[in-house]
Tab-separated table of C-alpha atoms and ligand atoms in Angstrom:
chain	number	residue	atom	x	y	z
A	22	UNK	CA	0.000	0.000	0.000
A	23	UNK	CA	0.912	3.966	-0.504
A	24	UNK	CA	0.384	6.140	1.970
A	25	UNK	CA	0.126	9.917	1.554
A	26	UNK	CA	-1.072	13.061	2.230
A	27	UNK	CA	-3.193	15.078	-0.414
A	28	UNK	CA	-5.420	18.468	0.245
A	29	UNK	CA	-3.984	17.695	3.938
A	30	UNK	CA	-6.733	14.611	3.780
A	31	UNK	CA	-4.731	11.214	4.141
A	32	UNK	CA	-5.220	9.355	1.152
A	33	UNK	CA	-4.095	5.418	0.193
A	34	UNK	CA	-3.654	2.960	-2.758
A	35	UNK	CA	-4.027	-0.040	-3.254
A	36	UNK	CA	-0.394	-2.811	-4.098
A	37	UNK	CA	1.852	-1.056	-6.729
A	38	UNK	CA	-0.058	0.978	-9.595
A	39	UNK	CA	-3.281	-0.730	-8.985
A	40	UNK	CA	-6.645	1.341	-8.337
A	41	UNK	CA	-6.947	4.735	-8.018
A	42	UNK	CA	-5.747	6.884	-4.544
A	43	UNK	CA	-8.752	6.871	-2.193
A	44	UNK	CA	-9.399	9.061	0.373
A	45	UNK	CA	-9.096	7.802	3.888
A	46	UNK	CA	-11.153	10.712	5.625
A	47	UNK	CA	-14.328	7.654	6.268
A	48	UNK	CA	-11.681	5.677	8.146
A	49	UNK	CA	-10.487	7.541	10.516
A	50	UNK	CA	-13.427	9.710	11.601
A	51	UNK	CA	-13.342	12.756	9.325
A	52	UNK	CA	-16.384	14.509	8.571
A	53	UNK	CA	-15.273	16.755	5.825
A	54	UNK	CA	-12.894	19.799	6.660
A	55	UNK	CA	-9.922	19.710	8.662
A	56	UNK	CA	-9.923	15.756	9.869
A	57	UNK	CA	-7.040	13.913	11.165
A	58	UNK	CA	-4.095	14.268	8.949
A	59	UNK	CA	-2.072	11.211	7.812
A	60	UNK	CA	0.837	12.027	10.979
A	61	UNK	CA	-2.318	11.193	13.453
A	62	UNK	CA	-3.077	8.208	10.954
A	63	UNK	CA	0.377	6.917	11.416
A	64	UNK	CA	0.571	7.347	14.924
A	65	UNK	CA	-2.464	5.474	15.264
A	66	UNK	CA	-1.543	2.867	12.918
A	67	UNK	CA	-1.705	-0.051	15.356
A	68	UNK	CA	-5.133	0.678	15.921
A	69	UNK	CA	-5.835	1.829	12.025
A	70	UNK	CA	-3.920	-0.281	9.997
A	71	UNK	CA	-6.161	-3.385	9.961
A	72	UNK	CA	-8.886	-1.436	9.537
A	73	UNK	CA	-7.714	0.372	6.049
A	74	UNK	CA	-6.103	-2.432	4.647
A	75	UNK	CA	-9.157	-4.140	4.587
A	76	UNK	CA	-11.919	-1.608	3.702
A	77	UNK	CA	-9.530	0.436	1.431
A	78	UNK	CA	-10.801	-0.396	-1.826
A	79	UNK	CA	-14.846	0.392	-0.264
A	80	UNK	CA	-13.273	4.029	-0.037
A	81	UNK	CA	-14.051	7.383	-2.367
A	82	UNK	CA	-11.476	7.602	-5.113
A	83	UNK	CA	-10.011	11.130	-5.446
A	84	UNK	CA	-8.150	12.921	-8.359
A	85	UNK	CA	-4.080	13.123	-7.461
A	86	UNK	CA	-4.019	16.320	-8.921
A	87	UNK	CA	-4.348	18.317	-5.536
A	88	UNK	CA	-1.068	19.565	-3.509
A	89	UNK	CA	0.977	16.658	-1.588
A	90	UNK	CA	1.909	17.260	1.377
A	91	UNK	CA	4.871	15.235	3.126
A	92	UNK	CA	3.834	11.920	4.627
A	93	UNK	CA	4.549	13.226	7.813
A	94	UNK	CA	4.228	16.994	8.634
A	95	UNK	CA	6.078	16.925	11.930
A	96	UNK	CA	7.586	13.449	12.683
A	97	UNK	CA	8.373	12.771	16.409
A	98	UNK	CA	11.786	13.028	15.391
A	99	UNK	CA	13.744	12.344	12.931
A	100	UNK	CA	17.284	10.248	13.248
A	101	UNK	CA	19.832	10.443	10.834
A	102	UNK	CA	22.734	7.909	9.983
A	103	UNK	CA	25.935	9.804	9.390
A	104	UNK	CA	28.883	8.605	6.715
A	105	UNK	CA	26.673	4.904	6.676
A	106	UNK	CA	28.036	4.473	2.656
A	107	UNK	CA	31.573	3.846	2.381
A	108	UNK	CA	31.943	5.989	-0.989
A	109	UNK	CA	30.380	9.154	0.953
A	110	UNK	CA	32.573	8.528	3.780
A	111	UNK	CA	35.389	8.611	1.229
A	112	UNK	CA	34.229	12.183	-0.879
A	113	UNK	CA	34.351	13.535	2.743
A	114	UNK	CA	37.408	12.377	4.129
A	115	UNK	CA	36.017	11.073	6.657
A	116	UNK	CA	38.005	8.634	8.856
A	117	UNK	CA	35.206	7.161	10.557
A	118	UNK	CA	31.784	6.028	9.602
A	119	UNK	CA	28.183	5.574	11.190
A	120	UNK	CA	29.942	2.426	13.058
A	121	UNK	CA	31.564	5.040	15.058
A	122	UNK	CA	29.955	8.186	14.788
A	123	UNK	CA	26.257	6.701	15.841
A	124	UNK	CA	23.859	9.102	15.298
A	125	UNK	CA	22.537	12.245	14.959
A	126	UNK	CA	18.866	14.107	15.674
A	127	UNK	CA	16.864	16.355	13.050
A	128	UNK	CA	14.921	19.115	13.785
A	129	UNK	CA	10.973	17.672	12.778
A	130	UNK	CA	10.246	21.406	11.872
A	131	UNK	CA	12.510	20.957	8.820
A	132	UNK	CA	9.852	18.720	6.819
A	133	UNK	CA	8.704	19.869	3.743
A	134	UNK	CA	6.643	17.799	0.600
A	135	UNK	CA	6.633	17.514	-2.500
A	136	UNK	CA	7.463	20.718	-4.773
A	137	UNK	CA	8.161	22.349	-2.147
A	138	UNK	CA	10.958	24.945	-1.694
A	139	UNK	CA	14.469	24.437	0.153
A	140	UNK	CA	15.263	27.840	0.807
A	141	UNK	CA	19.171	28.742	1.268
A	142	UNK	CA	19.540	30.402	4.259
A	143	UNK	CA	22.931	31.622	3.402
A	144	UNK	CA	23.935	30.888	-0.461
A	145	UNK	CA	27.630	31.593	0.020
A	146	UNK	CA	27.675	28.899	2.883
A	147	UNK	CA	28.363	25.317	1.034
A	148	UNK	CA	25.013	23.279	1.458
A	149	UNK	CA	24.953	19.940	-0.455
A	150	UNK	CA	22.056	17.404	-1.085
A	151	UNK	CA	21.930	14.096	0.083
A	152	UNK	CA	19.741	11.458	-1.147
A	153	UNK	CA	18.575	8.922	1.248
A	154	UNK	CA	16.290	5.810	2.301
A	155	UNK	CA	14.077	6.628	5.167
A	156	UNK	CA	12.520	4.289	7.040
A	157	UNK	CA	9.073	5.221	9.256
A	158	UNK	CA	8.413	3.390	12.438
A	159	UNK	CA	4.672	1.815	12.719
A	160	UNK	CA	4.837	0.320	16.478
A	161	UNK	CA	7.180	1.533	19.340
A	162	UNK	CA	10.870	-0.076	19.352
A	163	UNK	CA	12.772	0.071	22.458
A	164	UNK	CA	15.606	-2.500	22.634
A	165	UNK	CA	14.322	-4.324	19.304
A	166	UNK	CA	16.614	-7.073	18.547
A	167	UNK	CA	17.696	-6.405	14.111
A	168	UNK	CA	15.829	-10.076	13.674
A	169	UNK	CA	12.329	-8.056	15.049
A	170	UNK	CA	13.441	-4.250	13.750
A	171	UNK	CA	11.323	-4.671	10.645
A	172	UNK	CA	8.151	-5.337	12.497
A	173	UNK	CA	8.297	-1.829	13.354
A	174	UNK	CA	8.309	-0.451	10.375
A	175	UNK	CA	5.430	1.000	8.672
A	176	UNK	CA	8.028	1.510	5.304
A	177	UNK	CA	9.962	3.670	3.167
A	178	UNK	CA	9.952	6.900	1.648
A	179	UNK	CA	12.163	9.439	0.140
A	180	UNK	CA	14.225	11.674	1.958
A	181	UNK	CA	17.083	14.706	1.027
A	182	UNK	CA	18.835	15.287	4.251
A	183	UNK	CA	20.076	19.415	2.998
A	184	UNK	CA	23.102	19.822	4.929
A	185	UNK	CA	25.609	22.367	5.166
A	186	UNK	CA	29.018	22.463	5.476
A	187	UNK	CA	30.938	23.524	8.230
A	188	UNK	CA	32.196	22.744	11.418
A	189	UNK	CA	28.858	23.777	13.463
A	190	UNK	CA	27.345	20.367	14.953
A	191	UNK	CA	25.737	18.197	12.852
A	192	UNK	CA	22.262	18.331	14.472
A	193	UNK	CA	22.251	22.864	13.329
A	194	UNK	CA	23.573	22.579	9.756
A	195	UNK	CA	21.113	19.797	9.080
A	196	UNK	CA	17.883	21.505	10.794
A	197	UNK	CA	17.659	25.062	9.187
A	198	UNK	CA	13.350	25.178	8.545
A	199	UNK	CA	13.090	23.002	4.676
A	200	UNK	CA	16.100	21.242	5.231
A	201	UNK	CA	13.958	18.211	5.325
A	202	UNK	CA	12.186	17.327	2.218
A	203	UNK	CA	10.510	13.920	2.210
A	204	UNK	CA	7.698	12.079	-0.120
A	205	UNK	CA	5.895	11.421	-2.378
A	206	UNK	CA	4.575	8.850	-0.176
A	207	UNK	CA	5.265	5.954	1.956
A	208	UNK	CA	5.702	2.317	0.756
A	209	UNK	CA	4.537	-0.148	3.219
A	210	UNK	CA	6.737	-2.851	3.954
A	211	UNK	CA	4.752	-5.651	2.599
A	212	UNK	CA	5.687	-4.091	-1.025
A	213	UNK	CA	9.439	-3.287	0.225
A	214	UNK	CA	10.172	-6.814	1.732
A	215	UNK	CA	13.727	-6.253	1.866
A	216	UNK	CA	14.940	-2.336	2.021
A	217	UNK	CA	18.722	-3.508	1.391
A	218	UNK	CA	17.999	-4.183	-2.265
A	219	UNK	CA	16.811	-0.449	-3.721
A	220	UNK	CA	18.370	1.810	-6.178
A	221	UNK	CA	18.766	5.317	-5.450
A	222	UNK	CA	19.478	7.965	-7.552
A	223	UNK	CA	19.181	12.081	-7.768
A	224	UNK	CA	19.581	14.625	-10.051
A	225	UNK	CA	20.048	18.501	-9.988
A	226	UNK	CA	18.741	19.870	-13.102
A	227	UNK	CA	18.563	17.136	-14.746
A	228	UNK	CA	22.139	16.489	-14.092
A	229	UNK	CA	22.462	12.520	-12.033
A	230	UNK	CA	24.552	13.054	-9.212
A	231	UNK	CA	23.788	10.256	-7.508
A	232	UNK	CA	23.573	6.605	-8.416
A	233	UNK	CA	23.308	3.906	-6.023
A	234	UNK	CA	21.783	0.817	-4.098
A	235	UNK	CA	20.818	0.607	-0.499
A	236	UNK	CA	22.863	-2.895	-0.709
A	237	UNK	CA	25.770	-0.568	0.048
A	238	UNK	CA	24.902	0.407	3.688
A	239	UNK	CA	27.415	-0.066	6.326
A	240	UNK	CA	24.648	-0.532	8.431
A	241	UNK	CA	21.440	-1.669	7.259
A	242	UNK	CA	17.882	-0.993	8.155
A	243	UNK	CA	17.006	-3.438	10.610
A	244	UNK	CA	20.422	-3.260	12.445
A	245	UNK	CA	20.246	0.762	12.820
A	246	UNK	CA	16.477	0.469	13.667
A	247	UNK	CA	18.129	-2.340	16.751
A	248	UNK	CA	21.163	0.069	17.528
A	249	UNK	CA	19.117	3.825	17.525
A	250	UNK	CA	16.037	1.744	19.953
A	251	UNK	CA	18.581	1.068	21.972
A	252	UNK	CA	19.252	4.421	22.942
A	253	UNK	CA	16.100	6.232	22.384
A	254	UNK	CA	12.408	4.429	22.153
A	255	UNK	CA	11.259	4.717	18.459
A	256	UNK	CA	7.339	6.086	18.182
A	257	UNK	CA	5.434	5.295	15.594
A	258	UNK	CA	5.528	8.150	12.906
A	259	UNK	CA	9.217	8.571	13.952
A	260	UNK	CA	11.788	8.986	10.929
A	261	UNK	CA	14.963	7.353	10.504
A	262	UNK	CA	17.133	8.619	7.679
A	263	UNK	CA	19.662	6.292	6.642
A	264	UNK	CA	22.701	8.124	5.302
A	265	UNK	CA	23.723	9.007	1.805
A	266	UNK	CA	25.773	7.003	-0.675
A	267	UNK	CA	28.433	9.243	-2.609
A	268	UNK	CA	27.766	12.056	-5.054
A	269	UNK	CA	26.244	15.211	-2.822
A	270	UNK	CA	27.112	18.700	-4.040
A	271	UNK	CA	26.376	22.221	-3.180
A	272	UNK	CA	22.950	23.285	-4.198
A	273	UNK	CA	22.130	27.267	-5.912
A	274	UNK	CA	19.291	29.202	-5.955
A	275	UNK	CA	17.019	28.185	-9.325
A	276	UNK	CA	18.425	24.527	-8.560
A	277	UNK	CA	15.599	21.550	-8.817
A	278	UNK	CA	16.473	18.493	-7.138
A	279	UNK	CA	15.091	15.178	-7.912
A	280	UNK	CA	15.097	11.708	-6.238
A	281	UNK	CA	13.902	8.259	-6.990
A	282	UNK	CA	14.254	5.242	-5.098
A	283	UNK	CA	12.948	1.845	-6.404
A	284	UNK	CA	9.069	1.340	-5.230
A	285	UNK	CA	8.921	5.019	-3.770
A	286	UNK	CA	8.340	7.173	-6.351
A	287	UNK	CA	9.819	10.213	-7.635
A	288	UNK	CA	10.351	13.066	-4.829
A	289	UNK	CA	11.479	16.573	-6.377
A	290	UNK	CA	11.521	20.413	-5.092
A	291	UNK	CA	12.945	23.179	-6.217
A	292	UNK	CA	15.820	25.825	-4.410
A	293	UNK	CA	15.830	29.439	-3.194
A	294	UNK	CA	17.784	31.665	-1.212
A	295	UNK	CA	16.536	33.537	1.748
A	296	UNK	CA	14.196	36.604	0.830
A	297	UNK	CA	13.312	35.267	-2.499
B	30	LIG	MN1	22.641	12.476	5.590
C-alpha cells in the first residue's frame, strides 16, 4: 500500500499501480474539513492499519491532482545515519563512519513535501544534497533485537537530508526550517520486503549526481532500527534517515532536485535563497 497526504486529507492505494488513490477521511473519523491528517493516521496505525487495509478499496477515489503534502508533517523526530556508505565517507574524508559516529537528531520542523521549496539560508555557505532511504516506524521499538526491527516499520519513503558544510554540529547545519524534504509517499513494507535491495538515484537539473543501491549500507535498516532503539524508544511516525551514498554537491538558488528510489516514487523540489 501507498500512503500519503493530499489536500492535507490522508489518502491510500491499493499494491503497486493498482486502483486509483482513495481518500481515507471515512476511516479515521473525518467529517469533511480539517480531519485527522495522515501524521495522526500513522501514529495510530496499530489501531488503524487493519482497519484500512481491509476496507480500502470500499473508499471514495479522489483525483491526485491536488497539492501533496509530506507523509509526515512533523515526525516525532527524525534520526539520521551519518557517513553509513563507504563511498560518501570517502568524498568527505572522513576517517570514521556511522559504526563510530552513531547518530545524529533532526529538527521535525525541517519537513517539507513535494514541490516544495528548500530555501538557502545563506547561499555563500556550502550546502549539499543528500539522497537517502528513510525508514518510518509503525509500532514503538525500544531495545528491538535487528531479527524483530522490521516489524516496526510502517516503510519507506524518500528523503534529502540538505546539509551544510561547516564545522557547526551536525544536528544545526542539518535543521535550518526546509532542510527536510521527504515524499511522495510511503511504501509499506509488505511491497518493500527487503529495504537492502533499492536503487537510489538524484539529479540537480537534470544532471544525475547520484547513483546507487541501499545494498551498500554499512549498516542496514534493521540493524540501525536495533542500535538507535537502543538508545532512544522509536514512536510510531518517527523517521529514521539512513545516510547518503556518494555524489552530494552544493545546491544554488534556481536549482531543482530530484530523487527516486525503487518502489517510492519520484520526490522533487525546487531551491531558493533567503528573501526570495
Ligand atoms: Mn545524511
Amino acid at each position: 500500500m501507498r500512503l500519503a497526504s493530499l489536500d492535507g486529507v490522508p489518502v491510500a492505494r491499493a499494491e503497486g499501480e493498482r486502483g486509483p488513490w482513495r481518500s481515507l477521511a471515512g476511516l479515521v473519523g473525518s467529517r469533511g474539513g480539517s480531519g485527522p491528517g495522515l501524521d495522526a493516521v500513522i501514529e495510530s496505525w496499530a489501531q488503524l492499519g487493519p482497519t484500512i487495509v481491509a476496507e480500502l478499496d470500499d473508499q471514495t477515489p479522489v483525483e491526485a491532482a491536488g497539492v501533496w503534502g509530506p507523509p509526515l508533517s512533523r515526525p516525532g523526530k527524525i534520526v539520521g545515519a551519518p557517513v553509513n556508505y563507504l563511498d560518501h565517507g570517502a568524498e568527505m574524508a572522513m576517517t570514521h563512519t556511522v559504526e563510530e559516529l552513531g547518530f545524529f537528531l533532526k529538527a521535525p520542523s525541517s519537513v517539507i513535501g513535494p514541490g516544495g521549496s528548500v530555501v538557502l539560508p545563506d547561499p555563500t555557505v556550502r550546502t549539499d544534497q543528500e539522497a537517502e532511504l528513510a525508514v518510518v516506524i509503525s509500532r514503538r521499538a525500544r531495545r528491538v533485537s535487528p531479527e524483530l526491527a522490521l516489524s516496526h516499520v510502517l516503510g519507506y519513503t524518500c528523503l534529502l537530508d540538505i546539509t551544510q558544510r561547516g564545522s557547526q554540529e551536525r544536528s544545526m547545519r542539518k535543521s535550518y526550517d526546509t532542510f527536510t524534504p521527504m515524499g511522495p509517499w510511503i511504501t509499506t513494507t509488505d511491497e518493500i520486503p527487503d529495504p537492502g535491495v533499492l536503487s537510489l538515484r538524484c539529479w540537480v537539473d537534470g544532471l544525475l549526481r547520484q547513483d546507487a543501491t541501499t545494498a551498500d549500507l554499512i549498516v542496514g535498516v534493521p540493524e540501525l532500527v536495533a542500535r538507535i532503539s537502543a538508545v532512544m524508544t522509536l514512536e510510531p511516525g518517527d523517521v529514521i534517515a539512513t545516510g547518503t551514498p556518494a555524489g552530494v554537491g552544493p545546491l544554488a538558488p534556481g536549482q531543482r532536485v530530484a530523487v527516486e528510489i525503487q518502489g517510492l516514487g519520484r520526490l522533487e523540489v525546487d531551491v531558493t535563497g533567503a528573501g526570495q
